[in-house]
Amino acid sequence: MERNPNENDFLENNLPENIPFNSQDSIFSSNLFLDGDGEIILTQTSDKLHWKSIESVLNGQDPSSCFGIELVSKSETTLCFSDIYSAEFIDLGLVHEASFRNARGPLLGQSFEMYRFTIRGVQKSKTQPSVLVPSLYTFGHKDAQTCQMWVNRINDFLNMDEARPKNLMVFVHPKSGKGLGCKVWETVAPTFSQAKVKTKVTVTERAGQALDIMSSITNKELRSYDGVVAVGGDGFFNEILNGLLLSRHKSSYPPRPTEINHPVEKNGNGPVLDANGDIRDPSDSGEDESPLLKQSTNLRTGEDSCQTAEDLEFSFPNEKFRFGIIPAGSTDAIVICTTGARDAITSALQIVLGKAVCLDVAQVVRWKKTCTSKDEPCVRYAASFAGYGFYGDVITESEKYRWMGPKRYDYAGTKVFLRHRSYEAEVAYVEVESEKKNIGLEKESSGNWTKGLWSLLKKSERVACSANCGICKTKAGHTSARCPSLEPYSKDSRWLKSRGRFLSVGAAVISCRNEKAPDGLVADAHLSDGFLHLILIKDCPHAFYLCHLLQLAKKDGNPLDFEFVEHHKTPAFTFTSFGKESIWNVDGELFQAHQLSAQVFRGLINLFASGPEA
Ligand SMILES: Nc1ncnc2c1ncn2[C@@H]1O[C@H](COP(=O)(O)OP(=O)(O)OP(=O)(O)O)[C@@H](O)[C@H]1O
């Protein structure tokens, strides 16, 4: 049937009988021209756009292959509104008919001059399900008004979606990773303008600048934004997170190590129970509170605070205000764990589409910087990891070689590994009921450096975090940032203690997947499970430690299934060093602490991300 592409007409109530649309679903339909394809019928339903080639509609056949010639385009496409981020009118121009592909390559079809509009959406990469790829469709019609009407209809839909950001603060770290921070931003900036998201961009000139801006911005101004985006690495994200939380998150601190009076001893042979455990409620901190601790309590109750009532309104978790990360760093573990990919475009698309995922955040409180310094609490928030010993030494060493870029971690890691130092320390952590059975199993299978039965059971129980993760969504749990009255642990919580020589002490908030450790340090850590995954690596022969590191570097490896490795899921722990060393690594940044404690706040922040695809 010969059709003139300029004879576009509305087909609603006028569709030929053989058009397989459910007319009840169909809100609106038009006969349009799709660039690179030909005439189509575009239909809008309550949640998607759908188009079908007019040829296939009229002839009831699929024209994607004809006489051995394969059409480049598919005859039928569906685009959910949740996957669309832009619709734009683009005036008069050429629109091309379907191109054919034969053995010699694509052949161009006829072209027509028409008014046009574009729709931009996303689709999953065929090879990597977590990677999003932008898609662009150009439609044509002889009548400008028809094009404009479609653009308005689609934009009305997109504007109704309150999850999508309209106004964002963006911080770009130009020297991040390989020094490509600005280039990365230039690559993704068009996505934000296409999606009509306003951005206030600051390219940092020094370390600490983003923190200063985030902490000094008034809450009123902050509320005019839908979130803040870091273009950089984990350390840069950490700086922004701290800038926002340090002055605004209201909570009492976890107890200091000296407050854990009678923790249950655990000398590497399973726990020894002590009925006299007396743990003070951290909110009853007593008279010897430091000024900072007092300030925190005041912030919580609102008493004697220098902040105005308006300032107090910016609370956490905050459903509206989200964080975003566009990866440009050396490790980018937070991006990999929250999007499943290390891809700037994927991150940008997830941001403009308004995806959301909750993230646990650890509050790390340093009580003593060195063994001789005075008690003075100093707080840092961590979104991925806090570690001592090996991890602290690697970060200290790697800072000397920042000029090497991401390779500095390999070099520093090798140097520190060859030194094979261990550190005397004491760690106390809150026992979690559901974890008791694991400790029992661990004890039963002890006696070997590897854990035999225990490792098999643990491996089969592993559930990695993924998009729409059931574990992260469970409301029940020992801790919830959504309910500020709930502390991560209670007055009755029992603390267990481990003292000895450690190669490292680490607490992972998330799995910490990265390109060097494909499953992360803790494969079954979740974005919002409400746990710190405490990993204690006891002093062991050099070769055994190497085995642990090799397992860490392997896909489906078992880095924690060694007798010298303890893994405890806990909402809080304390740490005291018994040597001179006191270097911690908090989200990849140096933090000197001789005595510290940490607690996790479940789902404290929201991120523009959808979680990794399984
Ligand atoms: N303009 C700047 N010049 C120097 N340092 C900066 C600047 N802006 C930010 N920083 C600091 O640089 C540190 C490292 O940044 P970032 O995390 O982006 O890079 P990275 O260390 O290469 O990546 P990763 O943390 O993923 O390993 C952060 O602590 C950040 O505060």
mmCIF file of N, CA and C in Angstrom, residues 287-328:
data_model
loop_
_atom_site.group_PDB
_atom_site.id
_atom_site.type_symbol
_atom_site.label_atom_id
_atom_site.label_comp_id
_atom_site.label_asym_id
_atom_site.label_seq_id
_atom_site.Cartn_x
_atom_site.Cartn_y
_atom_site.Cartn_z
ATOM 1 N N GLU A 287 29.418 12.946 83.253
ATOM 2 C CA GLU A 287 29.876 14.340 83.381
ATOM 3 C C GLU A 287 31.098 14.649 82.553
ATOM 4 N N ASP A 288 31.892 13.642 82.234
ATOM 5 C CA ASP A 288 33.151 13.961 81.574
ATOM 6 C C ASP A 288 33.004 14.093 80.056
ATOM 7 N N GLU A 289 31.851 14.566 79.634
ATOM 8 C CA GLU A 289 31.642 14.768 78.196
ATOM 9 C C GLU A 289 32.530 15.884 77.672
ATOM 10 N N SER A 290 33.044 15.671 76.496
ATOM 11 C CA SER A 290 33.839 16.723 75.878
ATOM 12 C C SER A 290 32.893 17.724 75.230
ATOM 13 N N PRO A 291 33.391 18.919 74.874
ATOM 14 C CA PRO A 291 32.511 19.938 74.276
ATOM 15 C C PRO A 291 31.827 19.423 73.000
ATOM 16 N N LEU A 292 32.556 18.657 72.209
ATOM 17 C CA LEU A 292 31.978 18.194 70.941
ATOM 18 C C LEU A 292 30.851 17.200 71.191
ATOM 19 N N LEU A 293 31.085 16.360 72.209
ATOM 20 C CA LEU A 293 30.062 15.377 72.550
ATOM 21 C C LEU A 293 28.815 16.099 73.059
ATOM 22 N N LYS A 294 29.061 17.159 73.845
ATOM 23 C CA LYS A 294 27.929 17.944 74.363
ATOM 24 C C LYS A 294 27.175 18.572 73.214
ATOM 25 N N GLN A 295 27.929 19.069 72.264
ATOM 26 C CA GLN A 295 27.281 19.716 71.129
ATOM 27 C C GLN A 295 26.391 18.723 70.409
ATOM 28 N N SER A 296 26.913 17.484 70.250
ATOM 29 C CA SER A 296 26.138 16.487 69.541
ATOM 30 C C SER A 296 24.829 16.221 70.265
ATOM 31 N N THR A 297 24.903 16.104 71.616
ATOM 32 C CA THR A 297 23.690 15.831 72.385
ATOM 33 C C THR A 297 22.724 16.989 72.231
ATOM 34 N N ASN A 298 23.254 18.203 72.247
ATOM 35 C CA ASN A 298 22.387 19.355 72.105
ATOM 36 C C ASN A 298 21.713 19.368 70.733
ATOM 37 N N LEU A 299 22.461 18.998 69.734
ATOM 38 C CA LEU A 299 21.877 18.978 68.399
ATOM 39 C C LEU A 299 20.715 17.997 68.362
ATOM 40 N N ARG A 300 20.896 16.908 69.110
ATOM 41 C CA ARG A 300 19.867 15.874 69.095
ATOM 42 C C ARG A 300 18.587 16.371 69.789
ATOM 43 N N THR A 301 18.793 17.091 70.915
ATOM 44 C CA THR A 301 17.605 17.507 71.661
ATOM 45 C C THR A 301 17.134 18.881 71.217
ATOM 46 N N GLY A 302 18.029 19.598 70.551
ATOM 47 C CA GLY A 302 17.651 20.941 70.120
ATOM 48 C C GLY A 302 17.885 21.985 71.202
ATOM 49 N N GLU A 303 18.416 21.591 72.371
ATOM 50 C CA GLU A 303 18.621 22.541 73.465
ATOM 51 C C GLU A 303 19.920 23.304 73.299
ATOM 52 N N ASP A 304 19.903 24.567 73.673
ATOM 53 C CA ASP A 304 21.098 25.411 73.681
ATOM 54 C C ASP A 304 21.842 25.389 72.353
ATOM 55 N N SER A 305 21.188 25.065 71.301
ATOM 56 C CA SER A 305 21.888 25.005 70.025
ATOM 57 C C SER A 305 21.958 26.398 69.423
ATOM 58 N N CYS A 306 23.076 26.685 68.756
ATOM 59 C CA CYS A 306 23.200 27.988 68.131
ATOM 60 C C CYS A 306 22.480 28.008 66.783
ATOM 61 N N GLN A 307 22.012 26.827 66.326
ATOM 62 C CA GLN A 307 21.341 26.789 65.021
ATOM 63 C C GLN A 307 19.909 27.284 65.141
ATOM 64 N N THR A 308 19.413 27.851 64.060
ATOM 65 C CA THR A 308 18.037 28.340 64.068
ATOM 66 C C THR A 308 17.102 27.165 63.855
ATOM 67 N N ALA A 309 15.819 27.390 64.153
ATOM 68 C CA ALA A 309 14.824 26.327 63.979
ATOM 69 C C ALA A 309 14.810 25.867 62.527
ATOM 70 N N GLU A 310 15.005 26.804 61.614
ATOM 71 C CA GLU A 310 14.977 26.475 60.191
ATOM 72 C C GLU A 310 16.125 25.532 59.831
ATOM 73 N N ASP A 311 17.303 25.802 60.436
ATOM 74 C CA ASP A 311 18.458 24.942 60.173
ATOM 75 C C ASP A 311 18.213 23.525 60.642
ATOM 76 N N LEU A 312 17.493 23.404 61.742
ATOM 77 C CA LEU A 312 17.270 22.074 62.299
ATOM 78 C C LEU A 312 16.399 21.202 61.399
ATOM 79 N N GLU A 313 15.719 21.828 60.465
ATOM 80 C CA GLU A 313 14.824 21.055 59.624
ATOM 81 C C GLU A 313 15.534 20.134 58.652
ATOM 82 N N PHE A 314 16.816 20.320 58.420
ATOM 83 C CA PHE A 314 17.503 19.443 57.464
ATOM 84 C C PHE A 314 17.989 18.195 58.192
ATOM 85 N N SER A 315 17.173 17.167 58.126
ATOM 86 C CA SER A 315 17.484 15.980 58.924
ATOM 87 C C SER A 315 17.860 14.801 58.026
ATOM 88 N N PHE A 316 18.374 13.777 58.669
ATOM 89 C CA PHE A 316 18.752 12.549 57.954
ATOM 90 C C PHE A 316 18.069 11.361 58.587
ATOM 91 N N PRO A 317 17.652 10.358 57.803
ATOM 92 C CA PRO A 317 17.730 10.320 56.346
ATOM 93 C C PRO A 317 16.790 11.346 55.726
ATOM 94 N N ASN A 318 17.171 11.809 54.555
ATOM 95 C CA ASN A 318 16.407 12.831 53.861
ATOM 96 C C ASN A 318 15.976 12.276 52.520
ATOM 97 N N GLU A 319 14.683 12.007 52.392
ATOM 98 C CA GLU A 319 14.170 11.340 51.182
ATOM 99 C C GLU A 319 14.453 12.172 49.932
ATOM 100 N N LYS A 320 14.335 13.488 50.073
ATOM 101 C CA LYS A 320 14.415 14.331 48.878
ATOM 102 C C LYS A 320 15.867 14.554 48.433
ATOM 103 N N PHE A 321 16.723 14.791 49.391
ATOM 104 C CA PHE A 321 18.102 15.154 49.051
ATOM 105 C C PHE A 321 18.948 13.889 48.892
ATOM 106 N N ARG A 322 19.455 13.701 47.688
ATOM 107 C CA ARG A 322 20.240 12.479 47.431
ATOM 108 C C ARG A 322 21.665 12.826 47.005
ATOM 109 N N PHE A 323 22.526 11.842 47.141
ATOM 110 C CA PHE A 323 23.916 11.977 46.703
ATOM 111 C C PHE A 323 24.073 11.261 45.367
ATOM 112 N N GLY A 324 24.975 11.778 44.551
ATOM 113 C CA GLY A 324 25.292 11.091 43.301
ATOM 114 C C GLY A 324 26.796 11.015 43.152
ATOM 115 N N ILE A 325 27.267 10.006 42.453
ATOM 116 C CA ILE A 325 28.715 9.922 42.174
ATOM 117 C C ILE A 325 28.892 9.609 40.707
ATOM 118 N N ILE A 326 29.736 10.399 40.058
ATOM 119 C CA ILE A 326 30.145 10.097 38.689
ATOM 120 C C ILE A 326 31.603 9.639 38.827
ATOM 121 N N PRO A 327 31.890 8.385 38.481
ATOM 122 C CA PRO A 327 33.229 7.858 38.795
ATOM 123 C C PRO A 327 34.342 8.494 37.967
ATOM 124 N N ALA A 328 35.369 8.980 38.689
ATOM 125 C CA ALA A 328 36.549 9.516 38.016
ATOM 126 C C ALA A 328 37.786 9.229 38.865
#
